[in-house]
Coordinates of C-alpha atoms and ligand atoms in Angstrom, one line a residue:
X3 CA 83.3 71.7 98.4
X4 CA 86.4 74.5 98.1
X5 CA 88.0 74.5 94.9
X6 CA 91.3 76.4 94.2
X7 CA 91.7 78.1 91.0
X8 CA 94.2 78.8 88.6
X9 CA 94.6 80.6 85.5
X10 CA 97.4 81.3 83.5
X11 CA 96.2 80.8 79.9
X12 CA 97.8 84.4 78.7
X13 CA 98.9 87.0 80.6
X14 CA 97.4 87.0 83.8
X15 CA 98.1 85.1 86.8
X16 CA 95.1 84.6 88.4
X17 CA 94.6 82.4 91.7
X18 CA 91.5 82.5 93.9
X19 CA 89.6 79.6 96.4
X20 CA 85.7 79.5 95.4
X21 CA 83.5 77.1 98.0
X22 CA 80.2 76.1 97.0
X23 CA 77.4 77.3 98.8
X24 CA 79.5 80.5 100.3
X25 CA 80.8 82.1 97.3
X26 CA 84.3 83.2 97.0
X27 CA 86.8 83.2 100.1
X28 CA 89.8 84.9 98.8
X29 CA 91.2 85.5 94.9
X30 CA 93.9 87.4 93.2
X31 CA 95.2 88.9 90.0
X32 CA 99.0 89.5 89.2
X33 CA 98.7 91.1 85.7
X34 CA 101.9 90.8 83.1
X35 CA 101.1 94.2 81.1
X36 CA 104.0 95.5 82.4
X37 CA 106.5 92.6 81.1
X38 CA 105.2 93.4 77.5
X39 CA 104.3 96.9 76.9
X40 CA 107.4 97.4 75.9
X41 CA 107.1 94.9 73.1
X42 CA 103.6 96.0 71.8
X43 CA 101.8 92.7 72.7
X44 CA 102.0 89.5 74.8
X45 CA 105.6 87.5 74.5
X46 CA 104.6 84.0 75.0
X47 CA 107.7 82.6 76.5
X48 CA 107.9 85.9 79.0
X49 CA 104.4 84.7 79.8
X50 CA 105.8 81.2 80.8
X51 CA 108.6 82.2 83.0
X52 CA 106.5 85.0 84.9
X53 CA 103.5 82.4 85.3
X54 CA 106.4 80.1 87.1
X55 CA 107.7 82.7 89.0
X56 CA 104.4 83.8 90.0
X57 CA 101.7 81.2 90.8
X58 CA 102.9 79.8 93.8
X59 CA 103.4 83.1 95.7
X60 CA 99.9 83.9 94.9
X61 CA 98.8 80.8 96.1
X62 CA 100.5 81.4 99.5
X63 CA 98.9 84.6 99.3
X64 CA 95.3 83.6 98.7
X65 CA 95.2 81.0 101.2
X66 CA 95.9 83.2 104.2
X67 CA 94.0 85.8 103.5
X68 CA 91.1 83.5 103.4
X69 CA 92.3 82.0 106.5
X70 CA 92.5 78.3 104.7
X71 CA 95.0 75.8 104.7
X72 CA 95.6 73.3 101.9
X73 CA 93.9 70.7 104.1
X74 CA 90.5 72.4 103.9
X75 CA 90.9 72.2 99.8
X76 CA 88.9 69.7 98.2
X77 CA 90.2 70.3 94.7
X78 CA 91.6 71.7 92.3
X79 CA 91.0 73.5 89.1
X80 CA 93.1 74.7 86.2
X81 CA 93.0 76.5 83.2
X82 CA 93.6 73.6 80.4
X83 CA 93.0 75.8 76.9
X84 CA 92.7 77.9 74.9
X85 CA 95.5 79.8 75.5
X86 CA 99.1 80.1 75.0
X87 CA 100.8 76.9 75.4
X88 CA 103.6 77.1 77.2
X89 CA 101.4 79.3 79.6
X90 CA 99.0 76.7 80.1
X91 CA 101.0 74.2 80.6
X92 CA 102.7 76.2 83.9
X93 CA 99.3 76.5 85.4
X94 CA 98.4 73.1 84.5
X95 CA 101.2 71.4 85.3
X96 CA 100.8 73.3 88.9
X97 CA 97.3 72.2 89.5
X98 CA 97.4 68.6 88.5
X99 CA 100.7 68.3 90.6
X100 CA 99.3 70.1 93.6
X101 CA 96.1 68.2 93.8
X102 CA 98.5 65.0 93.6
X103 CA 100.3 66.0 96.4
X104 CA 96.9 66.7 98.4
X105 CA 95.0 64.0 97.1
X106 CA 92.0 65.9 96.0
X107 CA 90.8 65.3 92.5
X108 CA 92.2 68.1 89.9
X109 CA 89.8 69.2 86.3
X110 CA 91.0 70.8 83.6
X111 CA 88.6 73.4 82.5
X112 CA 88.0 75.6 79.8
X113 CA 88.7 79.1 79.5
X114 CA 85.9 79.8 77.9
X115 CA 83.3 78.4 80.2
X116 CA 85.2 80.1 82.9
X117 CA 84.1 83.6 81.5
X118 CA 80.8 81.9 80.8
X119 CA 79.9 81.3 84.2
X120 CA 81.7 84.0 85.7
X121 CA 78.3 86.1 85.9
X122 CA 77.2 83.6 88.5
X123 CA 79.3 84.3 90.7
X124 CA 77.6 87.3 91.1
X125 CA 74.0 88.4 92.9
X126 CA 71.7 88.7 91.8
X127 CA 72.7 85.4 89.4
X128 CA 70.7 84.8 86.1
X129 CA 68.8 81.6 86.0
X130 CA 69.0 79.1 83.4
X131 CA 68.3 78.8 80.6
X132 CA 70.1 82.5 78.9
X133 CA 72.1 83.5 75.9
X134 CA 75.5 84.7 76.6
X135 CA 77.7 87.3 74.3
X136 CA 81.4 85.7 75.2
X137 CA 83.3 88.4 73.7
X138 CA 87.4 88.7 75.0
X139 CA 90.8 88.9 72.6
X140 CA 90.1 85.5 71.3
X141 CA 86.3 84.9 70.8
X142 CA 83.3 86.8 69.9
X143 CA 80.6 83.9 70.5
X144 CA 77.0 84.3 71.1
X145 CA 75.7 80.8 73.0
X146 CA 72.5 79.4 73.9
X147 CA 73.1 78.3 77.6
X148 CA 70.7 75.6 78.7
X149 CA 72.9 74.9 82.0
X150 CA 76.2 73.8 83.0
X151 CA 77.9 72.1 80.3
X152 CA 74.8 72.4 78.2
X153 CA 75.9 75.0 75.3
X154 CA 74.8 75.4 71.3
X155 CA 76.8 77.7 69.6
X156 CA 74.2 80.7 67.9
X157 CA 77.2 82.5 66.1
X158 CA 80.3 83.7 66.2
X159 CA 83.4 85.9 64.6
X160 CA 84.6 84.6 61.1
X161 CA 87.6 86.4 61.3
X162 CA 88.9 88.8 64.5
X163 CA 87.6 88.9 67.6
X164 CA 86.2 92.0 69.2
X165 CA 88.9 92.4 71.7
X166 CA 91.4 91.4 68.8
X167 CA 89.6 94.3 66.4
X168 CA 89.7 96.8 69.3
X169 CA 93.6 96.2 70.4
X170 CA 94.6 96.5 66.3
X171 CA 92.9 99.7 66.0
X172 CA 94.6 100.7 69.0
X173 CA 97.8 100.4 67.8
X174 CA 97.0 102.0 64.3
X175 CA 95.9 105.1 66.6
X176 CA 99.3 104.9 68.2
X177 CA 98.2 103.8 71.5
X178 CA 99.9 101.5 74.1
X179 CA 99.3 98.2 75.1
X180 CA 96.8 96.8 76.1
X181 CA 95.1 98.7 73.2
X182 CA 91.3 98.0 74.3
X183 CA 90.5 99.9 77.5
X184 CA 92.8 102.7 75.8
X185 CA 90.9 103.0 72.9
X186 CA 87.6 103.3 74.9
X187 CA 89.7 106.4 76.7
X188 CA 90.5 108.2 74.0
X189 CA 86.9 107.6 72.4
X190 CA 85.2 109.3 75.6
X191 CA 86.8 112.4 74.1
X192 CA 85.6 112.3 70.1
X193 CA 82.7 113.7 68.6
X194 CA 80.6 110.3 67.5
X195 CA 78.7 112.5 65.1
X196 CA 82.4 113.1 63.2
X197 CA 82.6 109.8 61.3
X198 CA 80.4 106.7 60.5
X199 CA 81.9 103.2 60.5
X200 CA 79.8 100.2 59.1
X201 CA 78.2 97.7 60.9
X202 CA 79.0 94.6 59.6
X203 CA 76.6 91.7 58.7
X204 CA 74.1 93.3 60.5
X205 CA 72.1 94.1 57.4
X206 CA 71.8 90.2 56.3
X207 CA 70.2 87.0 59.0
X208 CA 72.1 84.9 61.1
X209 CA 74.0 85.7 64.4
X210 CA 77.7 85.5 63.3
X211 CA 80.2 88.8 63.6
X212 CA 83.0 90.0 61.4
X213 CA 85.0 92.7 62.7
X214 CA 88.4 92.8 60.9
X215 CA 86.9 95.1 58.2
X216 CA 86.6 97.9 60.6
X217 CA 90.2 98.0 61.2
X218 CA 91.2 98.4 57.8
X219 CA 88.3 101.2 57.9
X220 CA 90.1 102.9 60.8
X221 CA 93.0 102.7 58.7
X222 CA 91.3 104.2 55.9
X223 CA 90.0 106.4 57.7
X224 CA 93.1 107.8 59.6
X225 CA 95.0 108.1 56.3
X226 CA 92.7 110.6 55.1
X227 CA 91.8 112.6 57.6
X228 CA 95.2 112.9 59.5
X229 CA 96.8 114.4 56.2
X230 CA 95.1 117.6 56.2
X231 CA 93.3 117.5 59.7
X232 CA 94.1 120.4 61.7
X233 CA 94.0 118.8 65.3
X234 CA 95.2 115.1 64.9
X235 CA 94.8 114.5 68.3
X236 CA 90.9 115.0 67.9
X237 CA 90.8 113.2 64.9
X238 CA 92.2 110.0 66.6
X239 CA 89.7 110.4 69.5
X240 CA 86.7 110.5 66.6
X241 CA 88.1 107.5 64.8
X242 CA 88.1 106.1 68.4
X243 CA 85.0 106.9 68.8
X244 CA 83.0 105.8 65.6
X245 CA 85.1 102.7 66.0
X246 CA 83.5 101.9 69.3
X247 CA 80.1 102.6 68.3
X248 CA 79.9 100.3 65.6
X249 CA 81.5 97.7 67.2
X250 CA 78.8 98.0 70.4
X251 CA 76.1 98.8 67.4
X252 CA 77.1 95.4 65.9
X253 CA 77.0 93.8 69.7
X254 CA 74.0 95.1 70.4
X255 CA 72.2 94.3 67.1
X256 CA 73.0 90.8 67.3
X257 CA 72.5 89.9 71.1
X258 CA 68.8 91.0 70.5
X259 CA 68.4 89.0 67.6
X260 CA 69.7 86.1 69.2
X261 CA 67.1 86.6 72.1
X262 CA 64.4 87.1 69.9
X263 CA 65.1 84.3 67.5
X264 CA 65.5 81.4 71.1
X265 CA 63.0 83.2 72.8
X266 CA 65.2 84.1 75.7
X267 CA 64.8 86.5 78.8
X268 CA 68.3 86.5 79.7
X269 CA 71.0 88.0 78.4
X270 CA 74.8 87.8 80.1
X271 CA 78.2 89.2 78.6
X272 CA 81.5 88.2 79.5
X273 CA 85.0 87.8 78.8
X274 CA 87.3 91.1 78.4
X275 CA 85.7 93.5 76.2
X276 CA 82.2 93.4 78.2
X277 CA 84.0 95.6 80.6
X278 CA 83.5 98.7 77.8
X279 CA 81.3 100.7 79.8
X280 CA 79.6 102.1 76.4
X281 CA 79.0 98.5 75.7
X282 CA 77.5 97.8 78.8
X283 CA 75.5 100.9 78.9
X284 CA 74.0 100.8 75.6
X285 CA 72.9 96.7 76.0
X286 CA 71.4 97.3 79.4
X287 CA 68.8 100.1 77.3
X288 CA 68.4 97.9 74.4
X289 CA 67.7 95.0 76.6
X290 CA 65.6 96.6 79.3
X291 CA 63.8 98.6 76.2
X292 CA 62.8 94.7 74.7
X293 CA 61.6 93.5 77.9
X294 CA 64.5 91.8 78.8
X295 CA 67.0 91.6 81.6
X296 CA 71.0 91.9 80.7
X297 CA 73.8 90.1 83.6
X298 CA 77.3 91.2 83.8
X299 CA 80.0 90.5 86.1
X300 CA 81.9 93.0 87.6
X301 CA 85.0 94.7 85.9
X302 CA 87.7 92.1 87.8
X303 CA 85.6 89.1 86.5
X304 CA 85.2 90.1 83.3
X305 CA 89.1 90.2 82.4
X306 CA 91.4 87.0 82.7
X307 CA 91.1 85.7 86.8
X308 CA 91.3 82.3 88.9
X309 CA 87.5 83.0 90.4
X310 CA 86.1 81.8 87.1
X311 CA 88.2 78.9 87.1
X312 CA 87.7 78.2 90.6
X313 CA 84.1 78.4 90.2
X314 CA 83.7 76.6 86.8
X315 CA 85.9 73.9 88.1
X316 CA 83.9 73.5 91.3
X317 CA 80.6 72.6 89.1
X318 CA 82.5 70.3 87.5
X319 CA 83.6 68.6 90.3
X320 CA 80.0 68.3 91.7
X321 CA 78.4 66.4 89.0
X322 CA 81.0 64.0 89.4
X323 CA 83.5 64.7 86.7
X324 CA 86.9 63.1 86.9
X325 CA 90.2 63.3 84.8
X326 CA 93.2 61.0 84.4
X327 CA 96.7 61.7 86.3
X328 CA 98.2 62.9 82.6
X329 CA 97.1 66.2 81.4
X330 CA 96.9 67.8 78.5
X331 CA 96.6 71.4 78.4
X332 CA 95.4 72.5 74.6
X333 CA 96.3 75.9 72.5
X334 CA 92.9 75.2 70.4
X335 CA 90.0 73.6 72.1
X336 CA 86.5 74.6 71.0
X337 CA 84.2 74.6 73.9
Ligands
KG4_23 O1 89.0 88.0 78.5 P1 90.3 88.7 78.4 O2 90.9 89.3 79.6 O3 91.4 87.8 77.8 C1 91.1 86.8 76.8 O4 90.6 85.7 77.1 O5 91.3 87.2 75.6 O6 90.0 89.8 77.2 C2 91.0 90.7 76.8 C3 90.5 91.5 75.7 C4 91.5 92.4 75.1 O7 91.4 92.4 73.7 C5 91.3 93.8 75.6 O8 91.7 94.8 74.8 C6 89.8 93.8 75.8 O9 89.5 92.4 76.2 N1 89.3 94.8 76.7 C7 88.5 95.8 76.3 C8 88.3 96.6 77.5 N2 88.9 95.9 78.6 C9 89.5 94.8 78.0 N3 88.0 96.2 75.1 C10 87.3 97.3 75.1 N4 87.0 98.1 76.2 C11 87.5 97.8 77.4 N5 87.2 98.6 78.5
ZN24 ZN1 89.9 85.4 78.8

């Protein structure tokens, strides 16, 4: 089976063709951030009208560079939610009306399993069953995967997400958006011995997160020390810095209690933020130090693409799920 993908539940266009049994023929990745950097943050309707102007090009574009036609597609799959609306509904509307058109069936799937499964795309893949850190702009989850479909939620963020916590604390440093990967380039350059930043909830049980109290600490923090600092520039790489740590600290803390408390080998992260490279350097130690083994998937699939899609949808598909000719793409949608 070869299922086309598409994703367009923020700010990325993303369109690839996954076949089961092969792996991925052909996927790409138009990225908005140029659209809204001048605003400070994603403009939803901007979103809508580039995803329009976009998806279709890139679906031209990924079928002949894998060679396909539509004829050799045997479905497609969509981005339904979470998301921003009117973005979702461009993809959505795209994908059930192009699976119309070819007769194949169409799914709706979730964004969320979509980063989920996104490490199996990859070899060597982990084996069920595993726990999985989902942590992007919108979630910080921790989820007890028994298989496809089969998911029990362990803990998650009460209030920000990590992605959210990192791209605030960006822009109280002053830096542009998309705050996260720029925040973990300025913090390669601060001292981490220079300031300490809590780790929060890590000092009571359970495996939920909050991370909206270190940005108010990074504010704190900056007030004080920018006043009288002699080298500002320094100082906002340390605040970086200790801000990183205790967010991956807090990551790292929790993911191993959640293994140890299931009894799980297997740990996978996904979804925008596991592309820190401190995070994923300092979970593969803690991990591998405990006996177990960590998963990632590479940078490209860790961010916003159509390969997760493509591939999420595909599973569906094979075990025979089916969706009505009206769609209904959702904003909110837990998983
Ligand atoms: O999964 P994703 O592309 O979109 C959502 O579904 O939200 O995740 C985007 C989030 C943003 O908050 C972004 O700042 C963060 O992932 N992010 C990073 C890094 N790369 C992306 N955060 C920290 N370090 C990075 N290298
Ligand atoms: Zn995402």
């Amino acid at each position: 089976m070869r299922v086309l993908g598409i994703e367009t539940s923020c700010d990325e266009t993303g369109i690839a063709v996954y076949e089961d049994g092969r792996g991925l023929l052909a996927q790409a990745v138009y990225s908005q951030v140029e659209i809204h950097a001048e605003y400070g943050g994603v403009v939803p309707e901007l979103a809508s009208r580039d995803h329009i102007r976009k998806t279709l090009p890139l679906i031209h574009q990924v079928l002949d560079e894998s060679g396909l036609t539509r004829a050799d597609i045997d479905g497609v799959a969509y981005t339904a939610g979470p998301g921003l609306i009117g973005a979702l509904l461009v993809g959505s509307a795209f994908g059930r009306a192009l699976a119309w058109a070819w007769k194949v069936p169409a799914i709706g799937v979730h964004h969320m399993e979509g980063h989920l499964l996104a490490p199996l795309l990859e070899e060597p893949a982990p084996a069920f069953p595993f726990v999985a850190l989902l942590v992007s702009g919108g979630h910080t989850q921790l989820i007890d995967v028994l298989g496809i479909g089969r998911y029990r939620l362990l803990g998650e963020s009460l209030d920000d997400a990590a992605g959210e916590a990192f791209d605030k604390t960006a822009k109280l440093l002053g830096l542009p958006y998309p705050g996260g990967p720029e925040l973990a380039r300025l913090a390669e350059r601060g001292d981490p011995q220079r300031f300490r930043f809590p780790r929060p909830m890590t000092d009571r049980p359970g495996l939920d997160f909050s991370f909206s109290g270190l940005k108010t600490f990074a504010l704190n923090t900056l007030r004080t020390e920018l006043t009288e600092a002699a080298d500002p520039e320094q100082t906002r790489a340390d605040i970086a810095r200790a801000f990183e740590e205790a967010v991956v600290d807090t990551l790292v803390i929790k993911c191993r209690r959640a293994l140890r408390e299931t009894g799980r080998q297997r740990l996978i992260l996904a979804g925008g933020v596991s592309a820190n490279r401190r995070l994923r350097e300092r979970m593969n130690q803690a991990i591998a130090a405990d006996g177990g083994q960590s998963y990632y998937p590479r940078p490209a699939l860790c961010t916003d693409n159509g390969a997760m899609i493509a591939f999420a949808g595909c599973q569906r598909l094979l075990a025979g799920h089916t969706e009505p000719l009206a769609f209904k793409p959702r904003a909110r949608w837990p998983m």
